[in-house]
Structure formats: C-alpha cells, structure tokens
Coordinates of C-alpha atoms in Angstrom, one line a residue:
Chain A
M1 CA -14.0 40.4 9.5
G2 CA -13.4 37.2 7.6
D3 CA -13.5 33.7 8.8
E4 CA -9.8 33.5 9.1
D5 CA -9.9 35.8 12.0
Y6 CA -11.8 33.3 14.1
R7 CA -8.8 31.0 14.0
S8 CA -6.3 31.0 16.9
S9 CA -2.9 29.5 16.8
S10 CA -3.4 27.6 20.1
E11 CA -4.9 24.1 19.6
E12 CA -5.8 21.5 22.1
P13 CA -4.9 17.9 21.2
N14 CA -8.5 17.0 20.5
G15 CA -8.8 19.8 18.0
E16 CA -10.6 22.2 20.2
M17 CA -9.4 25.7 19.7
T18 CA -9.6 28.0 22.7
D19 CA -10.6 31.1 20.6
W20 CA -12.8 29.2 18.2
V21 CA -16.2 30.7 17.5
F22 CA -18.7 28.1 16.4
Y23 CA -20.3 28.6 13.1
R24 CA -23.6 28.5 14.8
D25 CA -22.6 31.6 16.7
R26 CA -21.4 33.6 13.7
P27 CA -24.0 36.1 12.7
E28 CA -23.0 36.1 9.0
W29 CA -23.7 32.4 8.8
R30 CA -27.3 32.7 10.1
D31 CA -28.6 32.3 6.6
V32 CA -27.4 28.7 6.5
T33 CA -29.3 25.9 8.1
P34 CA -26.9 23.4 9.7
V35 CA -27.7 19.7 8.9
P36 CA -26.9 17.3 11.7
Q37 CA -25.4 13.9 10.9
D38 CA -28.0 11.1 10.9
D39 CA -26.4 8.0 12.5
G40 CA -29.8 7.0 13.9
A41 CA -29.5 5.5 17.3
N42 CA -27.2 2.8 15.9
P43 CA -24.9 1.6 18.6
V44 CA -22.6 -0.1 16.1
V45 CA -21.3 3.2 15.0
R46 CA -21.8 5.6 17.9
I47 CA -19.3 8.3 17.2
A48 CA -18.7 11.1 19.7
Y49 CA -17.3 13.8 17.6
S50 CA -16.0 16.9 19.3
E51 CA -18.3 19.8 19.5
R52 CA -16.2 21.8 17.0
F53 CA -16.2 18.9 14.6
T54 CA -19.9 18.6 14.8
D55 CA -20.4 22.3 14.3
V56 CA -18.2 22.5 11.3
Y57 CA -19.7 19.5 9.6
D58 CA -23.2 20.5 10.3
Y59 CA -22.6 23.7 8.4
F60 CA -20.7 21.8 5.7
R61 CA -23.7 19.6 5.2
G62 CA -25.8 22.7 5.2
V63 CA -24.0 24.4 2.3
M64 CA -23.8 21.1 0.4
R65 CA -27.6 21.0 0.5
T66 CA -28.0 24.5 -0.8
G67 CA -25.1 24.1 -3.2
E68 CA -23.4 27.3 -2.2
K69 CA -20.0 27.7 -3.7
S70 CA -18.5 30.9 -2.3
A71 CA -15.3 32.2 -0.6
R72 CA -16.8 31.6 2.8
V73 CA -17.5 28.0 1.8
L74 CA -13.9 27.6 0.7
Q75 CA -12.9 28.5 4.2
L76 CA -15.5 26.2 5.7
T77 CA -14.0 23.3 3.7
E78 CA -10.6 24.2 5.1
D79 CA -12.0 24.0 8.6
A80 CA -13.7 20.7 7.8
L81 CA -10.5 19.3 6.4
E82 CA -8.5 20.4 9.4
Q83 CA -10.9 18.3 11.5
N84 CA -10.8 15.4 9.1
P85 CA -8.4 15.4 6.1
A86 CA -9.6 12.0 5.0
N87 CA -13.1 13.1 4.2
Y88 CA -13.0 12.8 0.5
T89 CA -16.4 14.3 0.1
V90 CA -15.1 17.6 1.5
W91 CA -12.1 17.5 -0.9
Y92 CA -14.4 16.9 -3.9
Y93 CA -16.6 19.8 -2.8
R94 CA -13.7 22.1 -2.3
R95 CA -12.6 21.4 -5.9
E96 CA -16.1 22.3 -7.1
V97 CA -15.9 25.6 -5.1
L98 CA -12.4 26.3 -6.6
K99 CA -13.8 25.8 -10.1
A100 CA -16.9 28.0 -9.4
L101 CA -14.8 30.8 -8.0
D102 CA -12.2 30.4 -10.7
S103 CA -9.7 30.6 -7.8
D104 CA -6.1 31.5 -7.7
L105 CA -4.6 28.0 -7.9
K106 CA -1.2 29.2 -6.7
K107 CA -2.7 29.8 -3.3
E108 CA -4.4 26.5 -3.4
M109 CA -1.1 24.8 -4.2
K110 CA 0.4 26.3 -1.1
Y111 CA -2.6 25.1 0.9
C112 CA -2.2 21.6 -0.6
R113 CA 1.5 21.6 0.2
D114 CA 0.8 22.5 3.8
M115 CA -1.8 19.7 4.1
I116 CA 0.6 17.2 2.6
E117 CA 3.3 18.2 4.9
D118 CA 0.9 17.6 7.8
H119 CA -0.6 14.4 6.5
P120 CA 2.0 12.9 4.1
K121 CA 0.4 9.4 4.1
N122 CA -3.2 10.5 3.4
Y123 CA -4.5 9.5 0.0
Q124 CA -6.8 12.5 -0.5
V125 CA -4.2 15.2 -0.2
W126 CA -2.1 13.7 -2.9
Q127 CA -5.2 13.2 -5.1
H128 CA -6.0 16.9 -4.6
R129 CA -2.5 17.9 -5.7
R130 CA -2.8 15.7 -8.8
A131 CA -6.1 17.3 -9.6
L132 CA -4.6 20.8 -9.3
I133 CA -1.7 19.9 -11.6
E134 CA -4.2 18.4 -14.1
W135 CA -5.9 21.8 -14.1
T136 CA -2.9 24.0 -14.2
Q137 CA -0.8 21.7 -16.4
D138 CA 2.1 23.2 -14.6
P139 CA 4.5 20.6 -13.1
T140 CA 7.4 22.9 -12.4
A141 CA 7.2 22.7 -8.7
E142 CA 6.5 19.0 -8.5
L143 CA 9.9 17.5 -8.6
R144 CA 11.2 19.8 -6.0
F145 CA 8.1 19.2 -3.9
T146 CA 8.2 15.4 -3.9
E147 CA 12.0 15.6 -3.3
M148 CA 11.2 17.7 -0.2
I149 CA 8.6 15.2 1.1
L150 CA 11.0 12.3 0.3
S151 CA 13.8 13.9 2.2
G152 CA 11.6 13.5 5.3
D153 CA 10.6 9.9 4.4
Q154 CA 12.6 8.3 1.6
K155 CA 9.9 5.7 1.0
N156 CA 6.7 7.6 1.1
Y157 CA 4.7 5.6 -1.4
H158 CA 2.3 8.4 -2.3
A159 CA 5.2 10.8 -3.0
W160 CA 6.8 8.3 -5.3
Q161 CA 3.5 7.6 -7.1
H162 CA 2.9 11.3 -7.6
R163 CA 6.5 11.8 -8.8
Q164 CA 6.1 8.9 -11.3
W165 CA 2.9 10.4 -12.6
V166 CA 4.5 13.8 -13.1
L167 CA 7.5 12.4 -14.9
A168 CA 5.4 10.3 -17.2
T169 CA 2.7 12.9 -17.9
F170 CA 5.1 15.8 -18.6
N171 CA 8.1 13.9 -19.9
L172 CA 10.5 15.3 -17.3
W173 CA 13.0 12.4 -17.4
D174 CA 16.3 14.1 -18.0
K175 CA 17.5 14.9 -14.4
E176 CA 15.9 11.9 -12.7
L177 CA 18.8 9.5 -12.9
A178 CA 21.0 12.0 -11.2
Y179 CA 18.5 12.4 -8.4
I180 CA 18.4 8.6 -8.0
D181 CA 22.2 8.4 -7.9
D182 CA 22.1 10.8 -5.0
L183 CA 19.5 8.8 -3.2
I184 CA 21.4 5.6 -3.6
E185 CA 24.6 7.3 -2.4
V186 CA 22.8 8.3 0.8
D187 CA 21.1 5.0 1.3
I188 CA 22.3 2.1 -0.9
R189 CA 19.3 0.0 0.3
N190 CA 16.7 2.5 -0.7
N191 CA 14.4 0.1 -2.6
S192 CA 12.1 2.9 -3.8
A193 CA 15.1 4.6 -5.5
W194 CA 16.1 1.4 -7.2
N195 CA 12.5 0.9 -8.4
Q196 CA 12.5 4.4 -9.7
R197 CA 15.7 3.8 -11.6
F198 CA 14.1 0.9 -13.5
F199 CA 11.0 2.9 -14.1
V200 CA 12.9 5.9 -15.5
I201 CA 15.1 3.9 -17.9
S202 CA 12.1 1.8 -19.1
H203 CA 10.3 5.0 -20.1
S204 CA 13.2 7.0 -21.5
E205 CA 16.3 5.3 -22.9
G206 CA 15.0 1.8 -23.0
W207 CA 17.0 -1.3 -22.4
T208 CA 19.5 -1.2 -25.3
P209 CA 22.6 -3.3 -25.0
E210 CA 24.6 -0.2 -24.1
V211 CA 22.2 0.8 -21.4
V212 CA 22.0 -2.8 -20.0
D213 CA 25.8 -2.8 -19.9
R214 CA 25.9 0.5 -18.0
E215 CA 23.2 -0.5 -15.6
V216 CA 24.5 -3.9 -14.8
N217 CA 27.9 -2.4 -14.0
F218 CA 26.2 0.2 -11.9
A219 CA 24.4 -2.5 -9.9
L220 CA 27.5 -4.6 -9.6
D221 CA 29.4 -1.5 -8.4
K222 CA 26.8 -1.1 -5.6
I223 CA 26.9 -4.8 -4.8
K224 CA 30.6 -4.6 -4.4
K225 CA 30.1 -1.9 -1.7
V226 CA 27.3 -3.8 0.1
V227 CA 26.9 -7.4 -0.9
K228 CA 23.9 -8.2 1.3
N229 CA 21.5 -5.8 -0.4
E230 CA 18.2 -7.2 -1.8
S231 CA 17.5 -4.1 -3.9
S232 CA 20.7 -4.1 -5.9
W233 CA 20.4 -7.8 -6.7
N234 CA 16.8 -7.6 -7.7
Y235 CA 17.7 -4.7 -9.9
L236 CA 20.6 -6.6 -11.4
K237 CA 18.4 -9.5 -12.3
G238 CA 15.6 -7.3 -13.5
V239 CA 18.0 -5.5 -15.9
L240 CA 19.3 -8.8 -17.3
N241 CA 15.8 -10.0 -17.8
A242 CA 14.9 -6.8 -19.7
C243 CA 17.9 -7.4 -22.0
D244 CA 16.8 -9.0 -25.3
N245 CA 20.3 -9.1 -26.7
E246 CA 21.4 -12.7 -25.9
E247 CA 25.1 -12.0 -26.6
K248 CA 25.2 -9.0 -24.3
K249 CA 23.3 -10.9 -21.7
G250 CA 25.7 -13.9 -21.8
E251 CA 28.7 -11.6 -21.6
L252 CA 27.4 -9.8 -18.6
K253 CA 26.3 -13.0 -16.8
L254 CA 29.8 -14.3 -17.2
K255 CA 31.3 -11.2 -15.7
I256 CA 28.9 -11.3 -12.7
R257 CA 29.4 -15.0 -12.2
S258 CA 33.2 -14.8 -12.0
W259 CA 32.9 -12.0 -9.5
C260 CA 30.5 -14.1 -7.4
E261 CA 32.7 -17.2 -7.6
E262 CA 35.7 -15.1 -6.5
K263 CA 33.8 -13.6 -3.5
Y264 CA 32.5 -17.1 -2.6
S265 CA 36.0 -18.4 -2.5
Q266 CA 36.9 -15.6 -0.2
G267 CA 34.1 -16.7 2.2
E268 CA 31.2 -14.3 1.1
E269 CA 27.9 -16.1 1.7
S270 CA 25.2 -13.5 1.0
S271 CA 22.0 -15.4 0.1
Y272 CA 21.4 -13.1 -2.9
M273 CA 24.8 -13.9 -4.3
L274 CA 24.5 -17.6 -3.7
S275 CA 21.1 -17.5 -5.3
F276 CA 22.6 -15.9 -8.4
I277 CA 25.2 -18.6 -8.6
I278 CA 22.5 -21.3 -8.2
D279 CA 20.5 -19.6 -11.0
V280 CA 23.4 -19.7 -13.5
L281 CA 24.2 -23.3 -12.5
Q282 CA 20.6 -24.2 -13.3
Q283 CA 21.0 -22.5 -16.6
D284 CA 24.2 -24.4 -17.3
L285 CA 22.3 -27.6 -16.7
E286 CA 20.1 -26.9 -19.6
G287 CA 23.1 -27.2 -22.0
I288 CA 24.9 -30.1 -20.3
K289 CA 24.5 -33.6 -21.9
S290 CA 26.9 -35.7 -19.9
T291 CA 25.4 -37.3 -16.9
E292 CA 28.7 -37.0 -15.0
E293 CA 28.8 -33.3 -15.6
K294 CA 25.1 -32.9 -14.7
T295 CA 25.7 -34.7 -11.4
K296 CA 28.6 -32.5 -10.6
V297 CA 26.6 -29.3 -11.1
L298 CA 23.6 -30.7 -9.3
D299 CA 25.8 -31.6 -6.4
R300 CA 27.0 -28.1 -6.2
I301 CA 23.5 -26.7 -6.3
E302 CA 22.6 -29.1 -3.5
S303 CA 25.5 -28.1 -1.3
L304 CA 24.8 -24.4 -1.8
C305 CA 21.1 -24.9 -0.9
V306 CA 22.0 -27.0 2.1
R307 CA 24.5 -24.3 3.2
L308 CA 21.8 -21.7 2.8
A309 CA 19.2 -23.7 4.6
T310 CA 21.4 -24.6 7.5
H311 CA 23.7 -21.6 7.9
C312 CA 23.3 -18.5 5.8
D313 CA 19.5 -18.1 5.6
T314 CA 18.0 -20.6 8.0
I315 CA 14.7 -18.7 8.3
R316 CA 14.0 -19.6 4.6
A317 CA 15.2 -23.2 4.9
N318 CA 12.0 -24.5 3.3
Y319 CA 12.6 -22.3 0.3
W320 CA 16.2 -23.4 -0.2
N321 CA 15.1 -27.1 0.2
F322 CA 12.5 -26.4 -2.5
I323 CA 15.2 -25.0 -4.8
K324 CA 17.4 -28.0 -4.2
D325 CA 14.6 -30.5 -4.8
S326 CA 13.2 -28.8 -7.9
A327 CA 16.7 -28.7 -9.5
K328 CA 17.0 -32.4 -8.9
L329 CA 13.5 -33.0 -10.2
R330 CA 14.1 -31.0 -13.3
H331 CA 17.6 -32.2 -14.2
G332 CA 18.4 -35.2 -11.9
G333 CA 16.7 -38.0 -13.7
G334 CA 16.4 -40.1 -10.6
G335 CA 19.1 -38.5 -8.5
Chain B
M1 CA 30.4 -0.8 6.4
A2 CA 27.8 -3.4 6.0
L3 CA 24.7 -2.3 7.9
G4 CA 22.4 -4.9 9.3
R5 CA 18.9 -5.1 8.0
K6 CA 16.3 -2.9 9.7
D7 CA 14.3 -5.0 12.2
A8 CA 12.3 -4.7 15.4
K9 CA 13.4 -6.1 18.7
I10 CA 11.2 -8.4 20.8
P11 CA 11.2 -7.2 24.4
E12 CA 12.0 -9.7 27.1
D13 CA 8.6 -9.7 28.8
S14 CA 6.5 -10.0 25.6
P15 CA 3.4 -12.2 25.6
T16 CA 4.0 -15.8 24.4
E17 CA 0.5 -17.1 24.5
L18 CA -2.5 -16.2 22.4
L19 CA -4.7 -13.9 24.5
L20 CA -7.9 -14.8 22.7
E21 CA -10.4 -13.7 25.4
K22 CA -8.7 -10.3 25.6
H23 CA -9.0 -9.8 21.9
V24 CA -12.7 -10.6 22.0
E25 CA -13.1 -8.0 24.8
F26 CA -11.1 -5.4 22.8
I27 CA -13.3 -5.7 19.8
K28 CA -16.4 -5.7 21.8
K29 CA -15.4 -2.6 23.6
Y30 CA -14.1 -0.8 20.5
G31 CA -16.0 2.4 19.8
E32 CA -17.8 2.5 23.2
D33 CA -15.6 5.2 24.7
P34 CA -17.3 8.5 24.0
D35 CA -14.0 10.4 24.5
D36 CA -12.0 8.3 22.0
Y37 CA -10.7 11.0 19.7
E38 CA -9.0 8.6 17.4
Y39 CA -12.1 6.6 16.9
A40 CA -14.0 9.7 15.8
M41 CA -11.1 10.8 13.5
S42 CA -11.1 7.4 11.8
D43 CA -14.7 7.5 10.9
F44 CA -13.9 7.2 7.2
L45 CA -12.7 3.7 8.0
R46 CA -15.8 2.7 9.9
M47 CA -17.2 0.2 7.4
N48 CA -13.8 -1.3 7.0
G49 CA -13.2 -1.5 10.7
L50 CA -16.6 -3.2 11.2
Y51 CA -15.6 -5.8 8.7
W52 CA -12.3 -6.4 10.4
G53 CA -14.0 -6.7 13.8
C54 CA -16.7 -9.0 12.5
S55 CA -14.2 -11.2 10.7
A56 CA -12.0 -11.5 13.7
M57 CA -15.0 -12.2 16.0
H58 CA -16.1 -14.9 13.6
L59 CA -12.7 -16.5 13.5
M60 CA -12.6 -16.5 17.3
G61 CA -16.0 -18.1 17.5
H62 CA -17.6 -15.1 19.1
I63 CA -19.7 -13.6 16.2
D64 CA -22.7 -13.9 18.5
K65 CA -21.3 -11.0 20.5
M66 CA -21.9 -8.7 17.6
D67 CA -25.3 -7.2 17.4
K68 CA -26.5 -8.6 14.1
S69 CA -29.6 -6.5 13.7
S70 CA -27.7 -3.3 14.4
V71 CA -25.1 -4.3 11.9
I72 CA -27.7 -5.0 9.2
Q73 CA -29.4 -1.7 9.9
F74 CA -26.0 0.0 9.6
L75 CA -25.4 -1.7 6.2
K76 CA -28.8 -0.6 5.0
D77 CA -28.2 2.9 6.1
C78 CA -24.9 3.1 4.4
Q79 CA -26.0 2.0 0.9
V80 CA -26.9 4.9 -1.4
E81 CA -28.9 5.2 -4.6
N82 CA -26.1 4.4 -6.9
G83 CA -25.6 1.1 -5.1
G84 CA -22.3 1.9 -3.4
F85 CA -21.7 2.0 0.3
R86 CA -20.6 4.9 2.5
P87 CA -18.1 4.2 5.3
V88 CA -20.5 5.9 7.7
Q89 CA -22.9 8.8 7.4
G90 CA -21.3 12.0 6.3
H91 CA -19.1 10.5 3.6
D92 CA -19.7 9.6 0.0
P93 CA -19.8 6.0 -1.2
H94 CA -16.6 4.3 -2.2
L95 CA -15.5 0.9 -3.5
L96 CA -13.5 0.2 -0.4
N97 CA -16.5 0.3 1.8
T98 CA -18.6 -1.5 -0.7
L99 CA -16.4 -4.6 -0.5
S100 CA -16.4 -4.4 3.3
A101 CA -20.2 -4.1 3.4
V102 CA -20.6 -7.2 1.1
Q103 CA -18.1 -9.1 3.2
I104 CA -20.0 -8.2 6.4
A105 CA -23.3 -9.3 4.8
V106 CA -21.7 -12.6 3.8
I107 CA -20.4 -13.2 7.3
F108 CA -23.9 -12.6 8.7
D109 CA -25.5 -14.5 5.8
C110 CA -27.8 -11.5 5.1
L111 CA -27.0 -10.6 1.5
D112 CA -30.7 -10.4 0.9
E113 CA -30.8 -7.4 3.2
I114 CA -28.8 -5.2 0.8
D115 CA -29.4 -4.2 -2.8
E116 CA -27.2 -6.6 -4.7
E117 CA -28.2 -5.3 -8.1
G118 CA -27.2 -1.9 -6.9
V119 CA -23.8 -3.1 -5.9
V120 CA -23.3 -4.8 -9.3
K121 CA -24.2 -1.7 -11.1
Y122 CA -22.0 0.5 -8.9
V123 CA -18.9 -1.7 -9.2
K124 CA -19.4 -2.1 -13.0
S125 CA -19.5 1.7 -13.4
L126 CA -16.1 2.1 -11.9
Q127 CA -14.2 0.0 -14.4
T128 CA -12.1 2.0 -16.8
E129 CA -11.3 1.4 -20.5
E130 CA -7.9 -0.1 -19.7
G131 CA -9.5 -2.5 -17.2
S132 CA -8.5 -0.9 -14.0
F133 CA -10.9 0.4 -11.4
M134 CA -11.5 3.8 -9.9
G135 CA -12.3 4.0 -6.2
D136 CA -15.2 6.2 -6.8
Q137 CA -16.5 8.6 -9.4
W138 CA -13.6 11.0 -8.8
G139 CA -11.2 8.8 -10.6
E140 CA -8.3 7.5 -8.4
V141 CA -7.0 4.3 -9.9
D142 CA -5.2 1.8 -7.7
N143 CA -5.0 -2.0 -7.5
R144 CA -6.6 -1.9 -4.2
F145 CA -9.7 -1.1 -6.2
T146 CA -9.2 -3.8 -8.7
F147 CA -9.2 -6.3 -6.0
C148 CA -12.2 -4.7 -4.2
A149 CA -14.2 -4.9 -7.4
V150 CA -13.5 -8.5 -8.4
A151 CA -13.7 -9.8 -4.8
C152 CA -17.0 -8.0 -4.3
L153 CA -18.7 -9.3 -7.4
S154 CA -17.2 -12.7 -6.9
L155 CA -18.8 -12.9 -3.5
L156 CA -22.1 -12.0 -5.1
G157 CA -21.6 -14.6 -7.9
R158 CA -21.7 -11.9 -10.5
L159 CA -18.0 -11.7 -11.6
S160 CA -18.9 -12.2 -15.2
E161 CA -20.5 -8.7 -15.2
L162 CA -17.1 -7.2 -15.3
E163 CA -14.4 -7.1 -18.0
V164 CA -12.5 -9.8 -16.2
D165 CA -9.7 -10.3 -18.7
K166 CA -9.1 -6.6 -19.0
A167 CA -8.8 -6.4 -15.2
A168 CA -6.3 -9.2 -15.2
D169 CA -4.4 -7.6 -18.0
F170 CA -4.2 -4.3 -16.1
V171 CA -2.7 -6.2 -13.1
K172 CA -0.3 -7.9 -15.5
S173 CA 0.9 -4.4 -16.6
C174 CA 1.8 -3.7 -13.0
L175 CA 4.2 -6.6 -12.8
N176 CA 7.6 -5.3 -11.8
F177 CA 11.2 -6.3 -12.6
D178 CA 11.5 -8.0 -9.1
G179 CA 8.4 -10.2 -9.7
G180 CA 6.2 -8.1 -7.5
F181 CA 3.3 -5.7 -8.1
G182 CA 2.5 -2.1 -7.1
S183 CA -0.5 0.1 -7.1
R184 CA -0.2 1.2 -10.8
P185 CA 2.3 0.3 -13.6
G186 CA 5.8 1.2 -12.4
A187 CA 4.9 1.6 -8.8
E188 CA 7.2 -0.1 -6.3
S189 CA 6.4 -3.7 -5.3
H190 CA 4.6 -3.7 -2.0
A191 CA 3.3 -6.7 0.0
G192 CA -0.2 -5.1 0.4
L193 CA -0.5 -4.4 -3.3
I194 CA 0.9 -7.8 -4.1
Y195 CA -2.0 -9.3 -2.2
T196 CA -4.5 -7.2 -4.1
C197 CA -2.9 -8.3 -7.4
V198 CA -2.4 -11.9 -6.7
G199 CA -6.0 -12.0 -5.2
T200 CA -7.4 -10.4 -8.4
L201 CA -5.5 -12.9 -10.6
A202 CA -6.7 -15.8 -8.4
V203 CA -10.3 -14.7 -8.4
T204 CA -10.3 -14.1 -12.2
G205 CA -8.5 -17.4 -13.0
H206 CA -5.3 -15.7 -14.2
L207 CA -2.8 -16.9 -11.7
H208 CA -0.6 -18.1 -14.6
Y209 CA 0.4 -14.5 -15.1
V210 CA 2.5 -14.8 -12.0
D211 CA 5.9 -16.4 -11.7
A212 CA 5.1 -18.1 -8.4
D213 CA 8.6 -19.2 -7.5
R214 CA 10.0 -15.7 -8.1
L215 CA 7.2 -13.9 -6.3
G216 CA 7.1 -16.5 -3.6
W217 CA 10.8 -15.8 -2.9
W218 CA 10.2 -12.0 -2.8
L219 CA 7.4 -12.6 -0.3
A220 CA 9.5 -15.0 1.8
E221 CA 12.2 -12.3 1.9
R222 CA 9.8 -10.1 3.8
Q223 CA 10.6 -12.2 6.9
L224 CA 13.3 -10.7 9.2
D225 CA 15.3 -12.2 12.0
S226 CA 12.8 -11.1 14.5
G227 CA 10.3 -13.4 12.7
G228 CA 8.1 -10.5 11.7
L229 CA 7.3 -9.5 8.1
N230 CA 7.8 -6.2 6.4
G231 CA 6.1 -4.9 3.3
R232 CA 9.1 -3.9 1.2
P233 CA 12.8 -4.4 1.4
E234 CA 14.5 -2.5 4.2
K235 CA 11.4 -1.5 6.1
L236 CA 10.5 -2.4 9.6
P237 CA 8.3 -5.4 10.3
D238 CA 4.6 -4.7 10.9
V239 CA 2.1 -7.3 12.0
C240 CA -0.4 -6.4 9.3
Y241 CA 2.0 -7.9 6.8
S242 CA 1.4 -11.2 8.4
W243 CA -1.9 -11.1 6.5
W244 CA -0.9 -9.6 3.2
V245 CA 2.2 -11.8 2.8
L246 CA 0.8 -15.0 4.2
A247 CA -2.5 -14.7 2.2
S248 CA -0.5 -14.1 -1.0
L249 CA 1.8 -17.1 -0.3
K250 CA -1.2 -19.3 0.5
I251 CA -2.7 -18.4 -2.9
L252 CA 0.6 -19.2 -4.5
N253 CA 0.8 -22.5 -2.6
R254 CA 4.0 -21.5 -0.9
I255 CA 3.0 -20.5 2.6
H256 CA 5.6 -22.9 4.0
W257 CA 8.3 -20.6 2.8
I258 CA 7.7 -18.5 5.8
D259 CA 9.2 -19.7 9.1
K260 CA 6.0 -20.3 11.0
E261 CA 7.4 -20.6 14.5
K262 CA 9.4 -17.4 14.3
L263 CA 6.4 -15.5 12.9
K264 CA 4.2 -16.8 15.6
T265 CA 6.7 -15.6 18.2
F266 CA 6.7 -12.2 16.6
M267 CA 2.9 -11.9 16.4
L268 CA 2.3 -13.1 19.9
A269 CA 4.8 -10.5 21.1
C270 CA 2.7 -7.8 19.4
Q271 CA -0.3 -8.4 21.7
D272 CA -1.2 -5.9 24.4
N273 CA -1.8 -8.1 27.5
E274 CA -3.7 -5.3 29.3
T275 CA -6.3 -4.2 26.7
G276 CA -6.1 -7.0 24.2
G277 CA -5.6 -6.2 20.6
F278 CA -2.3 -6.2 18.6
A279 CA 0.3 -3.5 18.1
D280 CA 2.1 -3.2 14.7
R281 CA 5.3 -4.4 16.3
P282 CA 6.4 -5.6 19.8
G283 CA 6.7 -2.9 22.3
N284 CA 4.3 -0.5 20.7
M285 CA 0.7 0.1 21.7

C-alpha cells in the first residue's frame, strides 16, 4: 500500500483531508524522526499551521536531515508542495530526489503541469519546469503548454518568460509570428503579444529595411482598426527606432504622418496619435532655419499640447505642459 | 468597435479620508489570529511582510508599537551560515529576504545585531558573469534580484564589493523598445520591474542609461480614469502600483506627471474602513 492510497479526493478549504492519515501514524514511516519547526517563542512570527501541514513538514525536515532520497520521499515532497507550493526548499529537494532516483521525467512533467495549472503565478513551479527542460533538453511540449496557460490568462508574465526562454534556447522561432498574429486578432490591445512580436523579430529576422517596412505597415493596420491603443503605437515607434536605414525611416515616417494628419482633420484626437505628430514636428524643427517657420511649428506644437492637457488627456496635463515648454525651450529662442 | 480601456470603478460609499489609526491596528493585529490560514500559507513572505509592516508603522509614526527585541531576535534566528536570510524557519535563505532583513535592521538602527560581513559575502556570491544576480544558489535570474543586491549592499555602505558596472549593464540589456524594463532581456515592460531597474541604475549611478522623458511618459500612462495605476498597458489598476510607479517617477524627477488628486481618491477608496488596511482596488477586500 503506497502513500498515494492515503489521499482522498475530498479536501477542506484549510487543506485538511478527511481521509488523511498523518505520517506520524503510518507504520512504514516509523524509521524517520520528525523534526519540528523551531520558531522559538517569537511572537513576531507566531504561525499556526494546520495539523496536517505540521505533520508533513516535520517529516520533510526529518528526511532532509537524514538525506533520504527515495520514492516515498518523492511522494512526501508532493504532499509538502500541496500544502505550500511556494516552499522553494522543497522544490530543490524534490529535484535532488528525482536525480537520485533517475526518475521518469515524463511523469514529472505531468506533475509540473498540474501544479502550474493550479498555481500559474507561482515562481517556483515555473522554475521547476525550466529545470526539467534543461535536463531533458526536450522543448517539444513547451509551446503548446504555454499557449494553453496563456489561453487562460493572456498576460501571465511567467508563461511569457518561460516561452521566451524556450524560443531562444532551442531556436523555435518559425511559427511564433503566426501565433502572435492570432493573439492580436483576438485582443488587439494585448501588450504581451506586441512585446513578443518585437522580441521574436529581434532574435530571428532582424530589423532589415524590408522587415521594418512590413512591421510598420502591420502596426499601422492595427492602429487604423483601433486608434486609441498604447501597444500598437509603442510598437510602431519601437520599430522605427530599431531601423538604422535613414531613407526607409524617413519614407515610413512620412506615410504615418500623412495618415495622422488626415485623421486629425477628421477629428481624431487619440493622445498617442497626437504625440506622434508632436514628435515629427519637433524633428522638423531641427532642420528649420527661418524664425517665422519655427514659430509656426512651435505654435502648432503648443496648441496640440494645450488641447491634450485641457481636453483629450487631462489626467496627464503636467506631462503635456512639459512637452510644450521643453519644445519652446529647445527651439523657441525666447518665445 | 473601439473598446474603452480596462479600469476599476470606485463605489459610491468608498472612504475619502485616510484612516491612519485603523491601519496601525491592522498591522499590529496581523498574524495574531491563530486560525488565519492565509497567514500560514504565506510564510515564505514572512520577512518581506515584516519589512512592509515595520516600514508602514515607521511612516505612520508608530514604530514603537512593534516589539523591537522580538524583531531583532527574529532577524538573528533567520540569518544562516552563508550570510543570507531565510523568510522564516523552514525555508532556505534567499536574496529577497536578505534585503528585507537589512531594511528592517536599518529601520530599527540595529545593523550591529546581524552579521554584515556575512550578508556582503552572500550577496557577492550571487552575482553572475554577465552582471545579473541569482535569487539564491539555485540560479533564478531576475531584475528583482539585481535591485535587492545593490540596495542591500548600498544600505550597508559596501556597494563597491559588487561588479556595479556589470550590474548596470545587465539592466541596460533589459531596456525595451517602449522605454521600459522587464525581468530579463526581452521580457515585457512592467512597472514593478521598472522600479527595480531604475532603482538599480540610481543606486549605481547609471541613471543616464534611461531616457527619462520616454520612460516617464510610459509610467504616466499607467494612470487610468479612475485615478488608479496599473502595471502594464490594458491591465486593471492595483494600489501596489502606486508605489512602483511613483517611486520610479520620483527617481526620474517626474512624479508630477501623475495626477495626484485623482490617485489620492483612488487610494483612499481602497481602504477597508472596518478592519483597516488597503485592498488592491476599491470594492475588494
């Protein structure tokens, strides 16, 4: 009769299992001396763990002391992690046991998957998965796995981090853009997906003029669908910055600019769009010599900033006033 | 279809005044309920929680309500031979707890009660070749740990023991296309991680690596109509970002880019007027 048989499927909210047999009552564990936690009488950290928690951890400390690394200890760590999946000591020891037993890592991957599904924002479960993949050097399940987790929470930071690590370590770039396309289709404001897009291209194709052209048009296309979208504008600007071909950069800026001006004339006042216009106007100022021309452009910058501060984006009035003032300072020569 | 931005709503009857006394009580009482399951389950955060509690009590002028000698004993009990600190008995040492422990010692002006040399040795040992820091000997690398390391040694006046330029260069390698920073190179910009990165650069004298106007704007964009701040675009506001975002903006000298009154309204609405304490957003516990 293995330790699994002591587990019941009925669980109380505090973790007490109605059919649970304490380790201290299991005859086959009599050879292990449980080690109680030593908090002293310190009132600063008086912790009332449940009875089951205490029992499991007393025995865990017991086997850590003797250094036992057996199948029953593997199960014990599982019980300990069920009680507290954030105990990184237990995770570390579990990995030591897996190594000592030369365990079937496929089974372990399934366990890890279950733990991640139950605790998707816990750091240790994701570290564990990474450790397993580092051992097996087998990333084949990882993209589908992170996709599954992300389908439950599109922005799970751990899942994205793990996915990025897998892509970079095993060079699995080729289908990623298609995946990102799908994510952006579903949610055009998915900032994680936009970030991933930049990451993938930076590591695979690189920012050649052709790629920059393609990606700027991609971003512009999404902007046309939803103008008030921080992610697409940040991406657009990021791509332009990554472009080191001045001719291509200039050509694209012109295209975006004329689209912006047209939308502006139709009444669109998205703060991101206006910010883009202000940026290009500031860049224009660098090349203008005539004071008259300069003043015209500065006046325009000023009126856009005032509009933003007083109507379109009042919560950031101080920022827009700063932009207005610093443009004057840099190019105004006395206003 | 232009969807509105995700945001929280502030309920009609939300608190509008700062309930300072209730917060003092809340922190004092915290951990005293023997049946508090969540308290037991968050034991891996105990050292961090103690820091947050002490720090808040100190700000509220009530640090005397904390039992100094017990706190000092707790710190001593949690430091291990390699110099690092556990969060509580039953867990291994980690950089996160080590920073909290040092911070607590500074608050109580009792650095002489802990093994400072041990801390220096421990933190140094966690720096990698590329300049980043592991959280503990098991190798997880993250900018939270970069900040913990430099802040910790800076508080001890021993920053020069680290490869400071390398640490700053690692942070620089995490600079994203939107001007923000993530946990590792390529990771999405996130207000909490921006704090750790900007903090690291400030402590190590490398703030010039940051485009302050650009990052300042990204941070200012965290503010939603409710007045609350989120941590990334299109996420709900959470009161914790009041710290990460404001502290970052303060370092960058642009804290006025956040609408103070609207943020205040949001934060006050997060208070629980029965038990004291703050919820992550108005209407929650």
